[in-house]
PDB file of C-alpha atoms in Angstrom:
ATOM      1  CA  MET G   1     100.598  89.220  61.759  1.00 78.00           C
ATOM      2  CA  ARG G   2     103.903  89.209  59.880  1.00 87.00           C
ATOM      3  CA  LEU G   3     105.588  92.345  58.648  1.00 91.00           C
ATOM      4  CA  THR G   4     108.188  92.104  55.880  1.00 91.00           C
ATOM      5  CA  PHE G   5     110.508  94.977  55.005  1.00 92.00           C
ATOM      6  CA  PRO G   6     111.212  94.711  51.240  1.00 87.00           C
ATOM      7  CA  ASN G   7     114.251  97.011  51.382  1.00 89.00           C
ATOM      8  CA  GLY G   8     115.833  95.236  54.338  1.00 92.00           C
ATOM      9  CA  GLU G   9     115.565  97.971  56.991  1.00 93.00           C
ATOM     10  CA  HIS G  10     114.476  95.445  59.624  1.00 94.00           C
ATOM     11  CA  PRO G  11     114.079  91.655  59.963  1.00 93.00           C
ATOM     12  CA  ASP G  12     110.596  90.188  59.602  1.00 91.00           C
ATOM     13  CA  VAL G  13     108.388  90.777  62.631  1.00 90.00           C
ATOM     14  CA  ILE G  14     105.729  88.327  63.841  1.00 87.00           C
ATOM     15  CA  GLU G  15     103.226  89.531  66.432  1.00 79.00           C
ATOM     16  CA  ALA G  16      99.732  88.455  67.445  1.00 74.00           C
ATOM     17  CA  SER G  17      97.990  91.699  68.325  1.00 84.00           C
ATOM     18  CA  ARG G  18     100.023  94.936  68.404  1.00 91.00           C
ATOM     19  CA  ILE G  19     103.173  96.306  66.772  1.00 94.00           C
ATOM     20  CA  SER G  20     104.464  99.829  67.371  1.00 95.00           C
ATOM     21  CA  LEU G  21     106.786 101.437  64.816  1.00 95.00           C
ATOM     22  CA  GLY G  22     108.960 104.503  65.312  1.00 95.00           C
ATOM     23  CA  SER G  23     112.391 105.811  66.202  1.00 95.00           C
ATOM     24  CA  GLY G  24     111.712 105.872  69.958  1.00 94.00           C
ATOM     25  CA  SER G  25     113.267 103.371  72.345  1.00 93.00           C
ATOM     26  CA  ASP G  26     109.840 101.986  73.329  1.00 93.00           C
ATOM     27  CA  SER G  27     108.899 101.043  69.735  1.00 94.00           C
ATOM     28  CA  ARG G  28     108.561  97.334  68.927  1.00 93.00           C
ATOM     29  CA  VAL G  29     110.070  98.099  65.509  1.00 94.00           C
ATOM     30  CA  ARG G  30     112.672 100.818  65.937  1.00 95.00           C
ATOM     31  CA  LEU G  31     113.780 102.544  62.728  1.00 93.00           C
ATOM     32  CA  GLU G  32     115.731 105.725  62.160  1.00 92.00           C
ATOM     33  CA  GLY G  33     114.005 108.282  59.970  1.00 92.00           C
ATOM     34  CA  LEU G  34     110.557 107.724  61.493  1.00 95.00           C
ATOM     35  CA  ALA G  35     108.832 109.865  64.091  1.00 94.00           C
ATOM     36  CA  GLU G  36     109.476 108.848  67.694  1.00 94.00           C
ATOM     37  CA  ARG G  37     106.005 107.283  67.855  1.00 94.00           C
ATOM     38  CA  HIS G  38     105.158 106.983  64.168  1.00 96.00           C
ATOM     39  CA  ALA G  39     102.420 104.332  63.919  1.00 95.00           C
ATOM     40  CA  VAL G  40     100.845 101.263  65.489  1.00 95.00           C
ATOM     41  CA  LEU G  41      99.353  98.149  63.889  1.00 95.00           C
ATOM     42  CA  ALA G  42      96.731  96.664  66.193  1.00 92.00           C
ATOM     43  CA  ASN G  43      93.925  94.101  65.997  1.00 88.00           C
ATOM     44  CA  ASP G  44      90.435  94.582  67.398  1.00 87.00           C
ATOM     45  CA  ARG G  45      87.045  93.011  66.710  1.00 86.00           C
ATOM     46  CA  ARG G  46      86.652  95.054  63.512  1.00 86.00           C
ATOM     47  CA  GLY G  47      89.953  94.001  61.960  1.00 87.00           C
ATOM     48  CA  LEU G  48      93.543  95.217  61.695  1.00 91.00           C
ATOM     49  CA  TRP G  49      94.116  98.955  62.089  1.00 93.00           C
ATOM     50  CA  LEU G  50      97.011 101.159  61.086  1.00 95.00           C
ATOM     51  CA  VAL G  51      96.960 104.060  63.558  1.00 95.00           C
ATOM     52  CA  ILE G  52      99.130 107.127  62.918  1.00 95.00           C
ATOM     53  CA  GLU G  53     100.326 108.402  66.294  1.00 93.00           C
ATOM     54  CA  SER G  54     102.302 111.506  65.293  1.00 89.00           C
ATOM     55  CA  GLY G  55     100.789 114.531  63.644  1.00 87.00           C
ATOM     56  CA  ASP G  56     103.926 114.989  61.544  1.00 88.00           C
ATOM     57  CA  ALA G  57     104.137 111.344  60.444  1.00 91.00           C
ATOM     58  CA  VAL G  58     103.804 110.569  56.741  1.00 92.00           C
ATOM     59  CA  ALA G  59     102.002 107.310  55.886  1.00 94.00           C
ATOM     60  CA  HIS G  60     100.476 105.659  52.814  1.00 94.00           C
ATOM     61  CA  VAL G  61      98.640 102.386  52.168  1.00 92.00           C
ATOM     62  CA  ASN G  62      99.035 101.152  48.594  1.00 88.00           C
ATOM     63  CA  ALA G  63     100.229 104.675  47.672  1.00 86.00           C
ATOM     64  CA  ARG G  64      97.083 106.295  49.132  1.00 89.00           C
ATOM     65  CA  PRO G  65      97.745 108.820  51.946  1.00 92.00           C
ATOM     66  CA  VAL G  66      96.583 108.025  55.486  1.00 93.00           C
ATOM     67  CA  SER G  67      96.248 110.955  57.871  1.00 89.00           C
ATOM     68  CA  ARG G  68      94.973 109.242  61.006  1.00 91.00           C
ATOM     69  CA  LEU G  69      93.970 105.597  60.694  1.00 90.00           C
ATOM     70  CA  ALA G  70      93.010 102.927  58.152  1.00 92.00           C
ATOM     71  CA  LEU G  71      91.814  99.361  58.111  1.00 91.00           C
ATOM     72  CA  VAL G  72      94.445  97.226  56.393  1.00 91.00           C
ATOM     73  CA  ARG G  73      94.594  93.660  55.152  1.00 87.00           C
ATOM     74  CA  PRO G  74      97.135  91.014  54.102  1.00 87.00           C
ATOM     75  CA  GLY G  75      98.888  92.102  50.921  1.00 88.00           C
ATOM     76  CA  ASP G  76      98.773  95.828  51.655  1.00 90.00           C
ATOM     77  CA  LEU G  77     101.971  97.781  51.142  1.00 91.00           C
ATOM     78  CA  ILE G  78     102.356 100.329  53.941  1.00 94.00           C
ATOM     79  CA  SER G  79     104.763 103.235  53.514  1.00 94.00           C
ATOM     80  CA  LEU G  80     105.933 105.061  56.637  1.00 95.00           C
ATOM     81  CA  GLY G  81     108.079 107.918  55.410  1.00 93.00           C
ATOM     82  CA  ARG G  82     110.707 106.207  53.256  1.00 92.00           C
ATOM     83  CA  VAL G  83     110.226 102.804  54.896  1.00 94.00           C
ATOM     84  CA  GLN G  84     108.060 100.224  53.135  1.00 93.00           C
ATOM     85  CA  VAL G  85     106.283  97.506  55.114  1.00 93.00           C
ATOM     86  CA  LEU G  86     104.501  94.564  53.487  1.00 91.00           C
ATOM     87  CA  LEU G  87     101.697  92.963  55.502  1.00 90.00           C
ATOM     88  CA  ARG G  88     101.867  89.204  54.977  1.00 86.00           C
ATOM     89  CA  SER G  89      99.375  86.354  55.320  1.00 77.00           C
ATOM     90  CA  GLU G  90      99.790  82.626  55.772  1.00 60.00           C
ATOM     91  CA  SER G  91     100.703  80.396  52.868  1.00 52.00           C
ATOM     92  CA  ASP G  92      99.005  76.998  53.031  1.00 48.00           C
ATOM     93  CA  PRO G  93     101.663  74.368  52.236  1.00 38.00           C
ATOM     94  CA  GLN G  94      99.114  71.805  51.036  1.00 42.00           C
ATOM     95  CA  THR G  95      98.124  71.546  47.404  1.00 46.00           C
ATOM     96  CA  SER G  96      94.482  71.999  46.489  1.00 59.00           C
ATOM     97  CA  PRO G  97      93.314  70.486  43.176  1.00 69.00           C
ATOM     98  CA  LEU G  98      92.082  73.117  40.763  1.00 68.00           C
ATOM     99  CA  PRO G  99      89.240  72.619  38.283  1.00 68.00           C
ATOM    100  CA  PRO G 100      90.310  72.289  34.643  1.00 67.00           C
ATOM    101  CA  ALA G 101      90.655  75.532  32.736  1.00 68.00           C
ATOM    102  CA  SER G 102      88.175  74.273  30.140  1.00 65.00           C
ATOM    103  CA  ALA G 103      85.444  74.336  32.801  1.00 65.00           C
ATOM    104  CA  ALA G 104      85.721  78.097  33.386  1.00 67.00           C
ATOM    105  CA  LEU G 105      82.455  79.983  32.956  1.00 65.00           C
ATOM    106  CA  ASN G 106      81.900  82.674  30.367  1.00 65.00           C
ATOM    107  CA  ARG G 107      79.161  85.236  29.704  1.00 56.00           C
ATOM    108  CA  GLU G 108      76.998  82.677  27.918  1.00 57.00           C
ATOM    109  CA  SER G 109      77.255  80.011  30.620  1.00 55.00           C
ATOM    110  CA  THR G 110      76.709  82.457  33.506  1.00 53.00           C
ATOM    111  CA  GLY G 111      73.390  83.539  31.983  1.00 52.00           C
ATOM    112  CA  ASN G 112      72.774  86.906  33.636  1.00 52.00           C
ATOM    113  CA  SER G 113      75.992  88.851  33.137  1.00 55.00           C
ATOM    114  CA  ALA G 114      74.713  91.766  35.246  1.00 54.00           C
ATOM    115  CA  VAL G 115      74.342  89.527  38.301  1.00 54.00           C
ATOM    116  CA  CYS G 116      77.737  87.973  37.605  1.00 65.00           C
ATOM    117  CA  ALA G 117      79.395  91.390  37.333  1.00 59.00           C
ATOM    118  CA  GLU G 118      77.835  92.435  40.632  1.00 65.00           C
ATOM    119  CA  ARG G 119      78.967  89.311  42.525  1.00 80.00           C
ATOM    120  CA  PHE G 120      82.483  88.653  41.199  1.00 88.00           C
ATOM    121  CA  VAL G 121      84.750  91.625  40.559  1.00 92.00           C
ATOM    122  CA  LEU G 122      88.457  92.427  40.729  1.00 94.00           C
ATOM    123  CA  ARG G 123      88.778  96.011  41.990  1.00 94.00           C
ATOM    124  CA  GLY G 124      91.989  97.999  41.679  1.00 94.00           C
ATOM    125  CA  VAL G 125      93.224  99.351  45.005  1.00 91.00           C
ATOM    126  CA  GLY G 126      96.700 100.462  43.973  1.00 89.00           C
ATOM    127  CA  GLY G 127      98.642 101.119  40.802  1.00 90.00           C
ATOM    128  CA  ALA G 128      97.569 101.785  37.232  1.00 90.00           C
ATOM    129  CA  HIS G 129      93.930 100.723  37.675  1.00 94.00           C
ATOM    130  CA  TYR G 130      93.123 102.236  41.053  1.00 92.00           C
ATOM    131  CA  GLY G 131      89.336 102.413  41.494  1.00 91.00           C
ATOM    132  CA  ARG G 132      88.546 100.443  38.329  1.00 93.00           C
ATOM    133  CA  SER G 133      86.588  97.177  38.461  1.00 92.00           C
ATOM    134  CA  PHE G 134      86.979  94.105  36.224  1.00 93.00           C
ATOM    135  CA  PRO G 135      83.987  91.689  36.210  1.00 91.00           C
ATOM    136  CA  LEU G 136      84.803  87.978  36.164  1.00 90.00           C
ATOM    137  CA  CYS G 137      81.895  86.860  33.968  1.00 86.00           C
ATOM    138  CA  GLU G 138      84.542  85.401  31.683  1.00 88.00           C
ATOM    139  CA  PRO G 139      88.224  84.578  32.300  1.00 91.00           C
ATOM    140  CA  VAL G 140      90.359  87.675  32.845  1.00 94.00           C
ATOM    141  CA  ILE G 141      93.929  87.637  31.512  1.00 94.00           C
ATOM    142  CA  VAL G 142      96.597  89.661  33.328  1.00 95.00           C
ATOM    143  CA  GLY G 143      99.804  90.566  31.509  1.00 94.00           C
ATOM    144  CA  ARG G 144     101.822  93.056  29.516  1.00 92.00           C
ATOM    145  CA  GLY G 145     100.614  92.011  26.057  1.00 92.00           C
ATOM    146  CA  ASP G 146      97.962  93.717  23.966  1.00 92.00           C
ATOM    147  CA  SER G 147      95.615  90.744  24.386  1.00 90.00           C
ATOM    148  CA  ALA G 148      95.536  91.049  28.197  1.00 93.00           C
ATOM    149  CA  ASP G 149      92.278  92.183  29.817  1.00 94.00           C
ATOM    150  CA  ILE G 150      94.225  93.767  32.677  1.00 95.00           C
ATOM    151  CA  ARG G 151      97.220  95.214  30.876  1.00 95.00           C
ATOM    152  CA  LEU G 152     100.168  96.161  33.083  1.00 94.00           C
ATOM    153  CA  ASP G 153     103.173  97.797  31.469  1.00 91.00           C
ATOM    154  CA  GLU G 154     105.736  96.387  33.895  1.00 89.00           C
ATOM    155  CA  PRO G 155     109.177  95.102  32.807  1.00 87.00           C
ATOM    156  CA  ALA G 156     108.905  91.885  34.856  1.00 86.00           C
ATOM    157  CA  MET G 157     105.427  91.004  33.569  1.00 90.00           C
ATOM    158  CA  GLY G 158     104.862  88.356  30.920  1.00 90.00           C
ATOM    159  CA  ASP G 159     102.570  89.035  27.975  1.00 92.00           C
ATOM    160  CA  ARG G 160     100.072  86.574  29.472  1.00 93.00           C
ATOM    161  CA  GLN G 161     101.122  86.047  33.066  1.00 93.00           C
ATOM    162  CA  ALA G 162      97.990  84.915  34.917  1.00 94.00           C
ATOM    163  CA  ARG G 163      94.298  84.217  34.433  1.00 94.00           C
ATOM    164  CA  VAL G 164      91.465  84.675  36.951  1.00 94.00           C
ATOM    165  CA  GLU G 165      88.573  82.275  36.242  1.00 91.00           C
ATOM    166  CA  LEU G 166      85.078  81.814  37.590  1.00 87.00           C
ATOM    167  CA  HIS G 167      83.939  78.211  38.213  1.00 84.00           C
ATOM    168  CA  GLY G 168      80.417  78.363  39.604  1.00 81.00           C
ATOM    169  CA  ASP G 169      80.935  79.838  43.083  1.00 80.00           C
ATOM    170  CA  ARG G 170      84.696  79.309  42.995  1.00 84.00           C
ATOM    171  CA  VAL G 171      87.295  81.762  41.729  1.00 89.00           C
ATOM    172  CA  VAL G 172      90.617  80.374  40.506  1.00 91.00           C
ATOM    173  CA  LEU G 173      93.949  82.098  39.958  1.00 93.00           C
ATOM    174  CA  ARG G 174      95.861  80.182  37.298  1.00 91.00           C
ATOM    175  CA  ASP G 175      99.480  80.784  36.302  1.00 91.00           C
ATOM    176  CA  LEU G 176     100.164  80.949  32.558  1.00 90.00           C
ATOM    177  CA  GLY G 177     103.877  80.248  32.797  1.00 81.00           C
ATOM    178  CA  ALA G 178     105.210  83.744  32.119  1.00 76.00           C
ATOM    179  CA  GLY G 179     106.762  86.142  34.616  1.00 72.00           C
ATOM    180  CA  ASP G 180     107.286  85.627  38.339  1.00 79.00           C
ATOM    181  CA  GLY G 181     103.815  84.470  39.356  1.00 86.00           C
ATOM    182  CA  THR G 182     101.437  86.428  41.568  1.00 91.00           C
ATOM    183  CA  ILE G 183     101.607  87.844  45.093  1.00 91.00           C
ATOM    184  CA  LEU G 184      98.494  86.669  46.965  1.00 91.00           C
ATOM    185  CA  ASN G 185      97.993  88.444  50.295  1.00 91.00           C
ATOM    186  CA  GLY G 186     101.711  89.133  50.407  1.00 89.00           C
ATOM    187  CA  VAL G 187     102.753  85.547  49.591  1.00 87.00           C
ATOM    188  CA  PRO G 188     104.148  84.440  46.187  1.00 88.00           C
ATOM    189  CA  VAL G 189     101.974  81.766  44.514  1.00 88.00           C
ATOM    190  CA  ARG G 190     101.447  80.231  41.107  1.00 86.00           C
ATOM    191  CA  ASN G 191      97.911  78.838  41.296  1.00 90.00           C
ATOM    192  CA  ALA G 192      95.271  79.231  43.999  1.00 89.00           C
ATOM    193  CA  LEU G 193      91.605  79.060  44.911  1.00 88.00           C
ATOM    194  CA  LEU G 194      90.595  82.578  45.924  1.00 90.00           C
ATOM    195  CA  ALA G 195      88.368  83.861  48.727  1.00 87.00           C
ATOM    196  CA  ALA G 196      86.426  87.101  48.999  1.00 88.00           C
ATOM    197  CA  GLY G 197      88.724  89.909  50.103  1.00 89.00           C
ATOM    198  CA  ASP G 198      91.919  88.315  48.778  1.00 91.00           C
ATOM    199  CA  GLN G 199      94.443  90.796  47.430  1.00 93.00           C
ATOM    200  CA  LEU G 200      96.396  90.032  44.237  1.00 94.00           C
ATOM    201  CA  ALA G 201      99.508  92.011  43.364  1.00 93.00           C
ATOM    202  CA  TRP G 202     101.705  92.242  40.302  1.00 93.00           C
ATOM    203  CA  GLU G 203     104.596  94.655  40.918  1.00 89.00           C
ATOM    204  CA  GLN G 204     102.968  97.770  42.468  1.00 88.00           C
ATOM    205  CA  ASN G 205      99.531  96.983  41.032  1.00 93.00           C
ATOM    206  CA  ARG G 206      97.043  95.567  43.539  1.00 94.00           C
ATOM    207  CA  TYR G 207      93.520  94.211  43.174  1.00 95.00           C
ATOM    208  CA  VAL G 208      90.962  92.970  45.698  1.00 94.00           C
ATOM    209  CA  LEU G 209      88.509  90.182  44.902  1.00 93.00           C
ATOM    210  CA  GLU G 210      84.983  91.327  45.732  1.00 91.00           C
ATOM    211  CA  ALA G 211      82.724  88.276  45.917  1.00 84.00           C
ATOM    212  CA  PRO G 212      79.959  88.605  48.546  1.00 77.00           C
ATOM    213  CA  GLY G 213      79.072  85.276  50.125  1.00 64.00           C
ATOM    214  CA  LEU G 214      82.087  83.420  48.736  1.00 66.00           C
ATOM    215  CA  SER G 215      83.577  81.256  51.497  1.00 56.00           C
ATOM    216  CA  ALA G 216      87.301  80.743  51.971  1.00 56.00           C
ATOM    217  CA  PRO G 217      88.689  77.382  50.753  1.00 54.00           C
ATOM    218  CA  VAL G 218      90.509  75.320  53.374  1.00 47.00           C
ATOM    219  CA  GLN G 219      93.401  74.384  51.083  1.00 46.00           C
ATOM    220  CA  ARG G 220      94.084  76.661  48.194  1.00 50.00           C
ATOM    221  CA  HIS G 221      97.751  77.378  47.382  1.00 52.00           C
ATOM    222  CA  ASP G 222     100.003  75.189  45.319  1.00 52.00           C
ATOM    223  CA  THR G 223     103.575  74.427  46.354  1.00 40.00           C
ATOM    224  CA  THR G 224     105.295  75.491  43.148  1.00 45.00           C
ATOM    225  CA  PRO G 225     108.322  77.543  44.272  1.00 43.00           C
ATOM    226  CA  LEU G 226     108.718  81.014  42.842  1.00 44.00           C
ATOM    227  CA  PRO G 227     112.084  82.593  42.086  1.00 41.00           C
ATOM    228  CA  PRO G 228     113.187  84.830  44.981  1.00 39.00           C
ATOM    229  CA  THR G 229     112.815  88.575  44.488  1.00 35.00           C
ATOM    230  CA  ALA G 230     114.100  91.573  46.371  1.00 35.00           C
ATOM    231  CA  ALA G 231     110.616  92.429  47.565  1.00 35.00           C
ATOM    232  CA  HIS G 232     109.172  89.093  48.678  1.00 34.00           C
ATOM    233  CA  THR G 233     110.089  85.802  50.357  1.00 32.00           C
ATOM    234  CA  THR G 234     108.132  82.569  50.737  1.00 32.00           C
ATOM    235  CA  GLN G 235     107.938  82.418  54.532  1.00 32.00           C
ATOM    236  CA  THR G 236     104.550  81.836  56.127  1.00 32.00           C
ATOM    237  CA  MET G 237     102.783  83.880  58.769  1.00 32.00           C
ATOM    238  CA  ARG G 238      99.856  84.037  61.170  1.00 34.00           C
ATOM    239  CA  PRO G 239      96.669  85.061  59.292  1.00 35.00           C
ATOM    240  CA  VAL G 240      94.939  88.335  60.023  1.00 35.00           C
ATOM    241  CA  THR G 241      91.598  89.628  58.850  1.00 35.00           C
ATOM    242  CA  GLY G 242      90.034  93.001  58.200  1.00 36.00           C
ATOM    243  CA  VAL G 243      87.822  94.951  55.853  1.00 35.00           C
ATOM    244  CA  HIS G 244      89.878  96.782  53.278  1.00 38.00           C
ATOM    245  CA  SER G 245      89.825 100.563  53.353  1.00 38.00           C
ATOM    246  CA  VAL G 246      92.680 102.780  52.258  1.00 37.00           C
ATOM    247  CA  GLN G 247      91.423 105.780  54.216  1.00 39.00           C
ATOM    248  CA  ALA G 248      88.925 104.585  56.777  1.00 38.00           C
ATOM    249  CA  ALA G 249      87.096 107.058  58.980  1.00 38.00           C
ATOM    250  CA  GLU G 250      87.254 106.443  62.692  1.00 41.00           C
ATOM    251  CA  PRO G 251      83.976 104.981  63.974  1.00 40.00           C
ATOM    252  CA  SER G 252      82.034 107.697  65.747  1.00 40.00           C
ATOM    253  CA  GLY G 253      78.763 108.193  67.604  1.00 41.00           C
ATOM    254  CA  PRO G 254      77.450 106.885  70.918  1.00 41.00           C
ATOM    255  CA  THR G 255      77.442 103.206  71.718  1.00 40.00           C
ATOM    256  CA  PRO G 256      73.898 101.821  71.252  1.00 42.00           C
ATOM    257  CA  ARG G 257      72.033 101.516  74.575  1.00 45.00           C
ATOM    258  CA  ARG G 258      71.099  98.011  75.566  1.00 46.00           C
ATOM    259  CA  ARG G 259      67.387  97.208  75.400  1.00 46.00           C
ATOM    260  CA  GLY G 260      67.171  96.250  79.077  1.00 49.00           C
ATOM    261  CA  ALA G 261      68.594  99.586  80.215  1.00 51.00           C
ATOM    262  CA  GLY G 262      66.087 101.482  78.055  1.00 53.00           C
ATOM    263  CA  VAL G 263      63.099  99.580  79.564  1.00 55.00           C
ATOM    264  CA  TRP G 264      64.159 100.322  83.124  1.00 62.00           C
ATOM    265  CA  TRP G 265      64.612 103.981  82.285  1.00 63.00           C
ATOM    266  CA  LEU G 266      61.028 104.146  80.980  1.00 66.00           C
ATOM    267  CA  ILE G 267      59.685 102.424  84.121  1.00 71.00           C
ATOM    268  CA  VAL G 268      61.500 104.844  86.443  1.00 64.00           C
ATOM    269  CA  SER G 269      60.340 107.846  84.393  1.00 71.00           C
ATOM    270  CA  ALA G 270      56.702 106.648  84.460  1.00 73.00           C
ATOM    271  CA  ALA G 271      56.815 106.094  88.234  1.00 75.00           C
ATOM    272  CA  ALA G 272      58.220 109.583  88.831  1.00 75.00           C
ATOM    273  CA  LEU G 273      55.563 111.135  86.615  1.00 78.00           C
ATOM    274  CA  GLY G 274      52.820 109.217  88.423  1.00 75.00           C
ATOM    275  CA  ALA G 275      54.097 110.370  91.813  1.00 74.00           C
ATOM    276  CA  ALA G 276      54.125 113.992  90.653  1.00 71.00           C
ATOM    277  CA  ILE G 277      50.511 113.795  89.418  1.00 74.00           C
ATOM    278  CA  ALA G 278      49.357 112.142  92.671  1.00 71.00           C
ATOM    279  CA  ALA G 279      51.050 114.859  94.752  1.00 67.00           C
ATOM    280  CA  LEU G 280      49.442 117.581  92.643  1.00 66.00           C
ATOM    281  CA  LEU G 281      45.947 116.104  93.103  1.00 70.00           C
ATOM    282  CA  PHE G 282      46.472 115.625  96.863  1.00 67.00           C
ATOM    283  CA  TYR G 283      47.786 119.087  97.635  1.00 64.00           C
ATOM    284  CA  ALA G 284      45.789 121.124  95.129  1.00 59.00           C
ATOM    285  CA  PRO G 285      42.563 121.457  97.282  1.00 57.00           C
ATOM    286  CA  ARG G 286      44.590 122.640 100.293  1.00 55.00           C
ATOM    287  CA  LEU G 287      46.458 125.193  98.268  1.00 48.00           C
ATOM    288  CA  GLY G 288      43.176 126.513  96.938  1.00 51.00           C
ATOM    289  CA  GLY G 289      41.943 127.231 100.503  1.00 50.00           C
TER     290      GLY G 289
END
């Protein structure tokens, strides 16, 4: 994983599995103003977890409070007290050809708009449209202008900054030439083929692509450079995965028993019961006199 600090509190950090953050001397990322053991970012088989280690620690993911732990993903903006941390993903340096804009599907060509709306949706996870969903049954325009489908009143946004298009089972992010492009999983891009779970950000507004069954393209980013900003750079990173949840509950409950162990337990129980019945039948006449 790569952590970027938009306000410059710490250099970028690259780590494969675990990063501790706090003011203590044993923290991988040591920052004044945090609790001694503030938080840990760690991978396991379920994904990438943000674990809050101090009861007094203040933490947010995409402006949503986290009290104990949360599953996070590339593109998430993590706030630990006053420190902001951007979780970055890998930018593919190879260009992938995009289908022509004229081939984008619309409500008429998709046929069943209800099925389309269920399969391909941009869902707001931070900012002005938190919790709202935008179906991709027809191209969705993002910008500051009145004609935008996702209208964001941000000073740096163009009137028509980007368009998200559906092409069969492919979803395309297309730059419209206004503004500073789009942040895809923490990396600035102009155009890209999208995969399920990708996070798109414009300023503080973040959206996740929900597209069950949509596979990730091998090559998907273009190489058009974006102007540098105070919040983002164009360095690449090691990819991480995880299921997005701003406030995820800790998995609970007993670990399922393996089938083999259950069978042996039944055999032992049956044998013990049989022995008890045999002893009762053998000794019962004697006890009766």
